[in-house]
């Protein structure tokens, strides 16, 4: 029976955008090829909206002139940029939503996973943080503190796709089934495991692996042939991905390559292929190193595009570019913290735009209009139904209930994109402090965004198109709108049985946003 997508609770017009909006003509729309296309999902780690020479804003910024990403520019010229693509503010929730179609509030993997049955949070003086699925997701029943799911890769494999995982996984904690991509629907796993960052990007350092066998959990597995060499991790992953594509071509099946780079996550180590030119630009060493991680990632993108061209695969391959959360701005970086994603406020870990708005591009020859842009907003869980629809898969069932809505109409110009609100839920302490960082939940409804803080009950209201930097809290001026959005947000969180912190002062759950009386 055909799958029915479960829609989010409230449905409003997407927006009256102040920026560009997708045109969706009723005539002359592209036709979707009948042959099952190959699909490459190129996911970058911790890449901010401005970490590129390709401007996603209406204006160029100094960051666009600092970084060098010619292959992102090349891809955008051949595809469609999405200027309001959203993800969660940290890694694991995004990756779980992507592969399940579930909002983070529903799957409850609401923070980043690592060690089995262990949370990373430190005790807080105001709140007791809620229980959550610290072990991530898996496809097996009965695994403690996980959400059982049917993964995107499993559905693609079951419908004839050859599924390849390359790079960072971060679906499940150490020693749980979800930590192994081979148990998540992938037939090939290159260097994916429980950890969300590499111990080292350097082949010379064996990517963090120790000769005595006492390697840290973050040591990257499975790339032994590059140990002791000058090969940078991003390059090693790209080489191995292309070898996997060589093997895929020997089958009679379309392929799905999930190219999930560890870059540009910490440690911020310079890729020496590009380092000197950024030092010559006058960048501080840590910023020069950061820029090399970006350029090395972009070179990987270009190498894969060249591979498709050389092997005559471009016309029947969909290429999707996305990041898992905002760029790092709360620590490690040079200069004033929380400004590295300008014009967006804050960065990774924050409920503000700098933590959740991502650079996204889709190239689909013959379907997507080259050089186009789309200003409709969409959420990371929307990738799940969209990729299945791209693959021609519409008759499927899943263990989990889903929230994602296909954005295929924004690609093809056919049909209508369902209008709705989108939600974020992060009832935790990420660790660092800064603007928008803390135990929060949020809603985007049209032009408006409400951010709620569980600790003190504060509610902030922003008109995102008019105030992209979220500098002007309009909550005091628009109490009725605050209450309306609070009601929608509270209704949604209750409908999915979202967890919330306990306030130490009252020993009661923190109020939902619509329970605040002001």
mmCIF file with all atom_site columns, C-alpha atoms in Angstrom, residues 228-412:
data_model
loop_
_atom_site.group_PDB
_atom_site.id
_atom_site.type_symbol
_atom_site.label_atom_id
_atom_site.label_alt_id
_atom_site.label_comp_id
_atom_site.label_asym_id
_atom_site.label_entity_id
_atom_site.label_seq_id
_atom_site.pdbx_PDB_ins_code
_atom_site.Cartn_x
_atom_site.Cartn_y
_atom_site.Cartn_z
_atom_site.occupancy
_atom_site.B_iso_or_equiv
_atom_site.pdbx_formal_charge
_atom_site.auth_seq_id
_atom_site.auth_comp_id
_atom_site.auth_asym_id
_atom_site.auth_atom_id
_atom_site.pdbx_PDB_model_num
ATOM 1   C CA . UNK A 1 228 ? 51.892 6.409  7.288   1.00 0.00 ? 228 UNK A CA 1
ATOM 2   C CA . UNK A 1 229 ? 51.236 8.339  4.079   1.00 0.00 ? 229 UNK A CA 1
ATOM 3   C CA . UNK A 1 230 ? 50.690 12.028 3.367   1.00 0.00 ? 230 UNK A CA 1
ATOM 4   C CA . UNK A 1 231 ? 47.089 11.378 2.362   1.00 0.00 ? 231 UNK A CA 1
ATOM 5   C CA . UNK A 1 232 ? 44.562 13.675 4.012   1.00 0.00 ? 232 UNK A CA 1
ATOM 6   C CA . UNK A 1 233 ? 41.357 12.046 5.271   1.00 0.00 ? 233 UNK A CA 1
ATOM 7   C CA . UNK A 1 234 ? 39.066 13.873 2.836   1.00 0.00 ? 234 UNK A CA 1
ATOM 8   C CA . UNK A 1 235 ? 41.227 12.686 -0.057  1.00 0.00 ? 235 UNK A CA 1
ATOM 9   C CA . UNK A 1 236 ? 41.369 9.081  1.184   1.00 0.00 ? 236 UNK A CA 1
ATOM 10  C CA . UNK A 1 237 ? 37.585 8.952  1.487   1.00 0.00 ? 237 UNK A CA 1
ATOM 11  C CA . UNK A 1 238 ? 37.176 10.339 -2.019  1.00 0.00 ? 238 UNK A CA 1
ATOM 12  C CA . UNK A 1 239 ? 39.557 7.799  -3.533  1.00 0.00 ? 239 UNK A CA 1
ATOM 13  C CA . UNK A 1 240 ? 37.744 4.960  -1.785  1.00 0.00 ? 240 UNK A CA 1
ATOM 14  C CA . UNK A 1 241 ? 34.343 6.300  -2.814  1.00 0.00 ? 241 UNK A CA 1
ATOM 15  C CA . UNK A 1 242 ? 35.375 6.296  -6.464  1.00 0.00 ? 242 UNK A CA 1
ATOM 16  C CA . UNK A 1 243 ? 36.662 2.728  -6.146  1.00 0.00 ? 243 UNK A CA 1
ATOM 17  C CA . UNK A 1 244 ? 33.289 1.764  -4.703  1.00 0.00 ? 244 UNK A CA 1
ATOM 18  C CA . UNK A 1 245 ? 31.596 3.437  -7.671  1.00 0.00 ? 245 UNK A CA 1
ATOM 19  C CA . UNK A 1 246 ? 33.835 1.428  -10.015 1.00 0.00 ? 246 UNK A CA 1
ATOM 20  C CA . UNK A 1 247 ? 32.489 -1.720 -8.396  1.00 0.00 ? 247 UNK A CA 1
ATOM 21  C CA . UNK A 1 248 ? 28.942 -0.401 -8.495  1.00 0.00 ? 248 UNK A CA 1
ATOM 22  C CA . UNK A 1 249 ? 29.181 -0.021 -12.256 1.00 0.00 ? 249 UNK A CA 1
ATOM 23  C CA . UNK A 1 250 ? 29.873 -3.741 -12.558 1.00 0.00 ? 250 UNK A CA 1
ATOM 24  C CA . UNK A 1 251 ? 26.374 -4.435 -11.267 1.00 0.00 ? 251 UNK A CA 1
ATOM 25  C CA . UNK A 1 252 ? 23.165 -3.829 -13.176 1.00 0.00 ? 252 UNK A CA 1
ATOM 26  C CA . UNK A 1 253 ? 21.759 -1.753 -10.324 1.00 0.00 ? 253 UNK A CA 1
ATOM 27  C CA . UNK A 1 254 ? 21.565 1.989  -9.737  1.00 0.00 ? 254 UNK A CA 1
ATOM 28  C CA . UNK A 1 255 ? 23.744 3.189  -6.878  1.00 0.00 ? 255 UNK A CA 1
ATOM 29  C CA . UNK A 1 256 ? 23.156 5.321  -3.813  1.00 0.00 ? 256 UNK A CA 1
ATOM 30  C CA . UNK A 1 257 ? 26.365 6.852  -2.478  1.00 0.00 ? 257 UNK A CA 1
ATOM 31  C CA . UNK A 1 258 ? 26.130 8.556  0.890   1.00 0.00 ? 258 UNK A CA 1
ATOM 32  C CA . UNK A 1 259 ? 29.310 10.636 0.830   1.00 0.00 ? 259 UNK A CA 1
ATOM 33  C CA . UNK A 1 260 ? 29.445 11.883 4.414   1.00 0.00 ? 260 UNK A CA 1
ATOM 34  C CA . UNK A 1 261 ? 32.674 13.757 5.027   1.00 0.00 ? 261 UNK A CA 1
ATOM 35  C CA . UNK A 1 262 ? 34.177 14.141 8.477   1.00 0.00 ? 262 UNK A CA 1
ATOM 36  C CA . UNK A 1 263 ? 35.333 17.587 7.355   1.00 0.00 ? 263 UNK A CA 1
ATOM 37  C CA . UNK A 1 264 ? 34.970 20.270 8.492   1.00 0.00 ? 264 UNK A CA 1
ATOM 38  C CA . UNK A 1 265 ? 34.485 19.022 12.054  1.00 0.00 ? 265 UNK A CA 1
ATOM 39  C CA . UNK A 1 266 ? 37.200 19.550 14.636  1.00 0.00 ? 266 UNK A CA 1
ATOM 40  C CA . UNK A 1 267 ? 40.103 18.912 14.991  1.00 0.00 ? 267 UNK A CA 1
ATOM 41  C CA . UNK A 1 268 ? 40.840 21.905 12.785  1.00 0.00 ? 268 UNK A CA 1
ATOM 42  C CA . UNK A 1 269 ? 44.001 20.550 11.182  1.00 0.00 ? 269 UNK A CA 1
ATOM 43  C CA . UNK A 1 270 ? 45.433 22.122 8.036   1.00 0.00 ? 270 UNK A CA 1
ATOM 44  C CA . UNK A 1 271 ? 45.251 20.274 4.758   1.00 0.00 ? 271 UNK A CA 1
ATOM 45  C CA . UNK A 1 272 ? 48.745 21.135 3.557   1.00 0.00 ? 272 UNK A CA 1
ATOM 46  C CA . UNK A 1 273 ? 47.668 21.047 -0.093  1.00 0.00 ? 273 UNK A CA 1
ATOM 47  C CA . UNK A 1 274 ? 45.963 24.403 0.441   1.00 0.00 ? 274 UNK A CA 1
ATOM 48  C CA . UNK A 1 275 ? 47.367 25.848 3.670   1.00 0.00 ? 275 UNK A CA 1
ATOM 49  C CA . UNK A 1 276 ? 50.002 28.301 2.475   1.00 0.00 ? 276 UNK A CA 1
ATOM 50  C CA . UNK A 1 277 ? 47.701 30.320 0.240   1.00 0.00 ? 277 UNK A CA 1
ATOM 51  C CA . UNK A 1 278 ? 45.397 31.082 3.168   1.00 0.00 ? 278 UNK A CA 1
ATOM 52  C CA . UNK A 1 279 ? 48.334 32.072 5.365   1.00 0.00 ? 279 UNK A CA 1
ATOM 53  C CA . UNK A 1 280 ? 49.435 34.335 2.523   1.00 0.00 ? 280 UNK A CA 1
ATOM 54  C CA . UNK A 1 281 ? 45.984 35.937 2.641   1.00 0.00 ? 281 UNK A CA 1
ATOM 55  C CA . UNK A 1 282 ? 46.735 36.927 6.225   1.00 0.00 ? 282 UNK A CA 1
ATOM 56  C CA . UNK A 1 283 ? 44.388 34.487 7.948   1.00 0.00 ? 283 UNK A CA 1
ATOM 57  C CA . UNK A 1 284 ? 45.303 33.381 11.486  1.00 0.00 ? 284 UNK A CA 1
ATOM 58  C CA . UNK A 1 285 ? 46.616 29.804 11.483  1.00 0.00 ? 285 UNK A CA 1
ATOM 59  C CA . UNK A 1 286 ? 43.390 28.261 12.831  1.00 0.00 ? 286 UNK A CA 1
ATOM 60  C CA . UNK A 1 287 ? 41.303 30.117 10.237  1.00 0.00 ? 287 UNK A CA 1
ATOM 61  C CA . UNK A 1 288 ? 43.714 29.157 7.464   1.00 0.00 ? 288 UNK A CA 1
ATOM 62  C CA . UNK A 1 289 ? 43.405 25.535 8.584   1.00 0.00 ? 289 UNK A CA 1
ATOM 63  C CA . UNK A 1 290 ? 39.604 25.832 8.659   1.00 0.00 ? 290 UNK A CA 1
ATOM 64  C CA . UNK A 1 291 ? 39.659 27.193 5.105   1.00 0.00 ? 291 UNK A CA 1
ATOM 65  C CA . UNK A 1 292 ? 41.737 24.219 3.948   1.00 0.00 ? 292 UNK A CA 1
ATOM 66  C CA . UNK A 1 293 ? 39.183 21.781 5.359   1.00 0.00 ? 293 UNK A CA 1
ATOM 67  C CA . UNK A 1 294 ? 36.538 23.561 3.296   1.00 0.00 ? 294 UNK A CA 1
ATOM 68  C CA . UNK A 1 295 ? 38.612 23.568 0.121   1.00 0.00 ? 295 UNK A CA 1
ATOM 69  C CA . UNK A 1 296 ? 39.575 19.914 0.543   1.00 0.00 ? 296 UNK A CA 1
ATOM 70  C CA . UNK A 1 297 ? 35.894 19.027 0.892   1.00 0.00 ? 297 UNK A CA 1
ATOM 71  C CA . UNK A 1 298 ? 35.147 21.053 -2.235  1.00 0.00 ? 298 UNK A CA 1
ATOM 72  C CA . UNK A 1 299 ? 37.914 19.276 -4.149  1.00 0.00 ? 299 UNK A CA 1
ATOM 73  C CA . UNK A 1 300 ? 36.247 15.988 -3.211  1.00 0.00 ? 300 UNK A CA 1
ATOM 74  C CA . UNK A 1 301 ? 32.987 17.271 -4.660  1.00 0.00 ? 301 UNK A CA 1
ATOM 75  C CA . UNK A 1 302 ? 34.765 18.232 -7.856  1.00 0.00 ? 302 UNK A CA 1
ATOM 76  C CA . UNK A 1 303 ? 36.541 14.884 -8.090  1.00 0.00 ? 303 UNK A CA 1
ATOM 77  C CA . UNK A 1 304 ? 33.204 13.071 -7.860  1.00 0.00 ? 304 UNK A CA 1
ATOM 78  C CA . UNK A 1 305 ? 31.671 15.340 -10.488 1.00 0.00 ? 305 UNK A CA 1
ATOM 79  C CA . UNK A 1 306 ? 34.654 14.677 -12.756 1.00 0.00 ? 306 UNK A CA 1
ATOM 80  C CA . UNK A 1 307 ? 34.245 10.944 -12.136 1.00 0.00 ? 307 UNK A CA 1
ATOM 81  C CA . UNK A 1 308 ? 30.621 11.090 -13.225 1.00 0.00 ? 308 UNK A CA 1
ATOM 82  C CA . UNK A 1 309 ? 31.578 12.994 -16.372 1.00 0.00 ? 309 UNK A CA 1
ATOM 83  C CA . UNK A 1 310 ? 34.413 10.614 -17.241 1.00 0.00 ? 310 UNK A CA 1
ATOM 84  C CA . UNK A 1 311 ? 32.196 7.563  -16.786 1.00 0.00 ? 311 UNK A CA 1
ATOM 85  C CA . UNK A 1 312 ? 29.220 9.038  -18.639 1.00 0.00 ? 312 UNK A CA 1
ATOM 86  C CA . UNK A 1 313 ? 27.087 8.921  -15.497 1.00 0.00 ? 313 UNK A CA 1
ATOM 87  C CA . UNK A 1 314 ? 26.269 12.596 -15.094 1.00 0.00 ? 314 UNK A CA 1
ATOM 88  C CA . UNK A 1 315 ? 22.983 12.604 -16.985 1.00 0.00 ? 315 UNK A CA 1
ATOM 89  C CA . UNK A 1 316 ? 21.481 9.831  -14.875 1.00 0.00 ? 316 UNK A CA 1
ATOM 90  C CA . UNK A 1 317 ? 22.878 10.815 -11.478 1.00 0.00 ? 317 UNK A CA 1
ATOM 91  C CA . UNK A 1 318 ? 21.239 13.126 -8.950  1.00 0.00 ? 318 UNK A CA 1
ATOM 92  C CA . UNK A 1 319 ? 23.767 14.997 -6.825  1.00 0.00 ? 319 UNK A CA 1
ATOM 93  C CA . UNK A 1 320 ? 22.607 16.534 -3.528  1.00 0.00 ? 320 UNK A CA 1
ATOM 94  C CA . UNK A 1 321 ? 24.799 18.797 -1.388  1.00 0.00 ? 321 UNK A CA 1
ATOM 95  C CA . UNK A 1 322 ? 23.924 19.521 2.269   1.00 0.00 ? 322 UNK A CA 1
ATOM 96  C CA . UNK A 1 323 ? 25.458 20.201 5.693   1.00 0.00 ? 323 UNK A CA 1
ATOM 97  C CA . UNK A 1 324 ? 24.393 18.616 8.970   1.00 0.00 ? 324 UNK A CA 1
ATOM 98  C CA . UNK A 1 325 ? 24.356 21.743 11.166  1.00 0.00 ? 325 UNK A CA 1
ATOM 99  C CA . UNK A 1 326 ? 25.686 25.264 11.349  1.00 0.00 ? 326 UNK A CA 1
ATOM 100 C CA . UNK A 1 327 ? 29.329 26.240 11.325  1.00 0.00 ? 327 UNK A CA 1
ATOM 101 C CA . UNK A 1 328 ? 31.398 26.144 14.496  1.00 0.00 ? 328 UNK A CA 1
ATOM 102 C CA . UNK A 1 329 ? 31.431 29.560 16.173  1.00 0.00 ? 329 UNK A CA 1
ATOM 103 C CA . UNK A 1 330 ? 31.340 28.928 19.939  1.00 0.00 ? 330 UNK A CA 1
ATOM 104 C CA . UNK A 1 331 ? 34.962 27.879 20.468  1.00 0.00 ? 331 UNK A CA 1
ATOM 105 C CA . UNK A 1 332 ? 38.303 27.202 18.764  1.00 0.00 ? 332 UNK A CA 1
ATOM 106 C CA . UNK A 1 333 ? 37.797 29.824 16.040  1.00 0.00 ? 333 UNK A CA 1
ATOM 107 C CA . UNK A 1 334 ? 39.843 33.039 15.812  1.00 0.00 ? 334 UNK A CA 1
ATOM 108 C CA . UNK A 1 335 ? 38.276 36.456 16.270  1.00 0.00 ? 335 UNK A CA 1
ATOM 109 C CA . UNK A 1 336 ? 35.053 37.335 18.053  1.00 0.00 ? 336 UNK A CA 1
ATOM 110 C CA . UNK A 1 337 ? 33.121 34.159 18.757  1.00 0.00 ? 337 UNK A CA 1
ATOM 111 C CA . UNK A 1 338 ? 29.575 33.585 17.473  1.00 0.00 ? 338 UNK A CA 1
ATOM 112 C CA . UNK A 1 339 ? 30.156 35.833 14.421  1.00 0.00 ? 339 UNK A CA 1
ATOM 113 C CA . UNK A 1 340 ? 31.665 33.312 11.995  1.00 0.00 ? 340 UNK A CA 1
ATOM 114 C CA . UNK A 1 341 ? 28.374 32.652 10.179  1.00 0.00 ? 341 UNK A CA 1
ATOM 115 C CA . UNK A 1 342 ? 27.501 36.300 9.482   1.00 0.00 ? 342 UNK A CA 1
ATOM 116 C CA . UNK A 1 343 ? 24.895 37.504 8.566   1.00 0.00 ? 343 UNK A CA 1
ATOM 117 C CA . UNK A 1 344 ? 23.428 34.621 10.574  1.00 0.00 ? 344 UNK A CA 1
ATOM 118 C CA . UNK A 1 345 ? 23.598 34.789 14.348  1.00 0.00 ? 345 UNK A CA 1
ATOM 119 C CA . UNK A 1 346 ? 25.635 32.266 16.361  1.00 0.00 ? 346 UNK A CA 1
ATOM 120 C CA . UNK A 1 347 ? 26.500 28.802 15.027  1.00 0.00 ? 347 UNK A CA 1
ATOM 121 C CA . UNK A 1 348 ? 26.561 25.090 15.735  1.00 0.00 ? 348 UNK A CA 1
ATOM 122 C CA . UNK A 1 349 ? 24.514 24.169 18.801  1.00 0.00 ? 349 UNK A CA 1
ATOM 123 C CA . UNK A 1 350 ? 22.336 27.272 18.592  1.00 0.00 ? 350 UNK A CA 1
ATOM 124 C CA . UNK A 1 351 ? 18.625 27.592 17.862  1.00 0.00 ? 351 UNK A CA 1
ATOM 125 C CA . UNK A 1 352 ? 19.423 30.733 15.880  1.00 0.00 ? 352 UNK A CA 1
ATOM 126 C CA . UNK A 1 353 ? 19.846 30.662 12.108  1.00 0.00 ? 353 UNK A CA 1
ATOM 127 C CA . UNK A 1 354 ? 23.613 30.257 12.347  1.00 0.00 ? 354 UNK A CA 1
ATOM 128 C CA . UNK A 1 355 ? 23.080 26.887 13.998  1.00 0.00 ? 355 UNK A CA 1
ATOM 129 C CA . UNK A 1 356 ? 20.439 25.444 11.703  1.00 0.00 ? 356 UNK A CA 1
ATOM 130 C CA . UNK A 1 357 ? 20.459 27.054 8.230   1.00 0.00 ? 357 UNK A CA 1
ATOM 131 C CA . UNK A 1 358 ? 22.530 25.061 5.755   1.00 0.00 ? 358 UNK A CA 1
ATOM 132 C CA . UNK A 1 359 ? 24.061 25.389 2.281   1.00 0.00 ? 359 UNK A CA 1
ATOM 133 C CA . UNK A 1 360 ? 22.092 23.094 -0.032  1.00 0.00 ? 360 UNK A CA 1
ATOM 134 C CA . UNK A 1 361 ? 22.299 22.425 -3.780  1.00 0.00 ? 361 UNK A CA 1
ATOM 135 C CA . UNK A 1 362 ? 20.598 19.834 -5.989  1.00 0.00 ? 362 UNK A CA 1
ATOM 136 C CA . UNK A 1 363 ? 21.835 18.940 -9.477  1.00 0.00 ? 363 UNK A CA 1
ATOM 137 C CA . UNK A 1 364 ? 19.518 16.753 -11.543 1.00 0.00 ? 364 UNK A CA 1
ATOM 138 C CA . UNK A 1 365 ? 20.178 17.003 -15.278 1.00 0.00 ? 365 UNK A CA 1
ATOM 139 C CA . UNK A 1 366 ? 17.036 17.302 -17.353 1.00 0.00 ? 366 UNK A CA 1
ATOM 140 C CA . UNK A 1 367 ? 14.851 17.957 -14.316 1.00 0.00 ? 367 UNK A CA 1
ATOM 141 C CA . UNK A 1 368 ? 16.269 20.822 -12.249 1.00 0.00 ? 368 UNK A CA 1
ATOM 142 C CA . UNK A 1 369 ? 16.737 24.152 -14.007 1.00 0.00 ? 369 UNK A CA 1
ATOM 143 C CA . UNK A 1 370 ? 20.464 25.001 -14.088 1.00 0.00 ? 370 UNK A CA 1
ATOM 144 C CA . UNK A 1 371 ? 21.523 28.119 -12.226 1.00 0.00 ? 371 UNK A CA 1
ATOM 145 C CA . UNK A 1 372 ? 18.245 28.448 -10.328 1.00 0.00 ? 372 UNK A CA 1
ATOM 146 C CA . UNK A 1 373 ? 17.489 29.310 -6.699  1.00 0.00 ? 373 UNK A CA 1
ATOM 147 C CA . UNK A 1 374 ? 14.722 28.429 -4.282  1.00 0.00 ? 374 UNK A CA 1
ATOM 148 C CA . UNK A 1 375 ? 13.727 30.419 -1.208  1.00 0.00 ? 375 UNK A CA 1
ATOM 149 C CA . UNK A 1 376 ? 11.094 28.038 0.174   1.00 0.00 ? 376 UNK A CA 1
ATOM 150 C CA . UNK A 1 377 ? 12.147 26.603 3.477   1.00 0.00 ? 377 UNK A CA 1
ATOM 151 C CA . UNK A 1 378 ? 12.474 22.870 4.046   1.00 0.00 ? 378 UNK A CA 1
ATOM 152 C CA . UNK A 1 379 ? 13.669 20.624 6.869   1.00 0.00 ? 379 UNK A CA 1
ATOM 153 C CA . UNK A 1 380 ? 16.175 17.774 7.012   1.00 0.00 ? 380 UNK A CA 1
ATOM 154 C CA . UNK A 1 381 ? 13.507 15.079 7.494   1.00 0.00 ? 381 UNK A CA 1
ATOM 155 C CA . UNK A 1 382 ? 12.107 16.091 4.093   1.00 0.00 ? 382 UNK A CA 1
ATOM 156 C CA . UNK A 1 383 ? 15.095 14.412 2.425   1.00 0.00 ? 383 UNK A CA 1
ATOM 157 C CA . UNK A 1 384 ? 13.751 10.953 3.307   1.00 0.00 ? 384 UNK A CA 1
ATOM 158 C CA . UNK A 1 385 ? 10.531 11.033 1.220   1.00 0.00 ? 385 UNK A CA 1
ATOM 159 C CA . UNK A 1 386 ? 12.160 13.160 -1.466  1.00 0.00 ? 386 UNK A CA 1
ATOM 160 C CA . UNK A 1 387 ? 15.032 10.757 -2.129  1.00 0.00 ? 387 UNK A CA 1
ATOM 161 C CA . UNK A 1 388 ? 12.629 7.819  -2.235  1.00 0.00 ? 388 UNK A CA 1
ATOM 162 C CA . UNK A 1 389 ? 10.472 9.702  -4.724  1.00 0.00 ? 389 UNK A CA 1
ATOM 163 C CA . UNK A 1 390 ? 13.559 10.539 -6.770  1.00 0.00 ? 390 UNK A CA 1
ATOM 164 C CA . UNK A 1 391 ? 14.286 6.813  -6.868  1.00 0.00 ? 391 UNK A CA 1
ATOM 165 C CA . UNK A 1 392 ? 10.752 6.042  -8.046  1.00 0.00 ? 392 UNK A CA 1
ATOM 166 C CA . UNK A 1 393 ? 9.863  4.301  -4.779  1.00 0.00 ? 393 UNK A CA 1
ATOM 167 C CA . UNK A 1 394 ? 6.338  5.097  -3.625  1.00 0.00 ? 394 UNK A CA 1
ATOM 168 C CA . UNK A 1 395 ? 5.121  1.768  -2.256  1.00 0.00 ? 395 UNK A CA 1
ATOM 169 C CA . UNK A 1 396 ? 6.883  1.330  1.068   1.00 0.00 ? 396 UNK A CA 1
ATOM 170 C CA . UNK A 1 397 ? 6.216  0.991  4.759   1.00 0.00 ? 397 UNK A CA 1
ATOM 171 C CA . UNK A 1 398 ? 8.364  1.877  7.741   1.00 0.00 ? 398 UNK A CA 1
ATOM 172 C CA . UNK A 1 399 ? 8.415  0.930  11.389  1.00 0.00 ? 399 UNK A CA 1
ATOM 173 C CA . UNK A 1 400 ? 8.458  4.595  12.364  1.00 0.00 ? 400 UNK A CA 1
ATOM 174 C CA . UNK A 1 401 ? 5.938  7.372  11.911  1.00 0.00 ? 401 UNK A CA 1
ATOM 175 C CA . UNK A 1 402 ? 7.347  10.135 9.743   1.00 0.00 ? 402 UNK A CA 1
ATOM 176 C CA . UNK A 1 403 ? 7.209  13.901 9.562   1.00 0.00 ? 403 UNK A CA 1
ATOM 177 C CA . UNK A 1 404 ? 9.056  14.672 6.335   1.00 0.00 ? 404 UNK A CA 1
ATOM 178 C CA . UNK A 1 405 ? 7.328  16.045 3.242   1.00 0.00 ? 405 UNK A CA 1
ATOM 179 C CA . UNK A 1 406 ? 8.762  15.558 -0.249  1.00 0.00 ? 406 UNK A CA 1
ATOM 180 C CA . UNK A 1 407 ? 10.104 18.724 -1.829  1.00 0.00 ? 407 UNK A CA 1
ATOM 181 C CA . UNK A 1 408 ? 9.985  17.155 -5.291  1.00 0.00 ? 408 UNK A CA 1
ATOM 182 C CA . UNK A 1 409 ? 7.642  19.916 -6.589  1.00 0.00 ? 409 UNK A CA 1
ATOM 183 C CA . UNK A 1 410 ? 10.385 22.446 -5.883  1.00 0.00 ? 410 UNK A CA 1
ATOM 184 C CA . UNK A 1 411 ? 12.707 20.434 -8.121  1.00 0.00 ? 411 UNK A CA 1
ATOM 185 C CA . UNK A 1 412 ? 10.422 19.497 -10.996 1.00 0.00 ? 412 UNK A CA 1
#
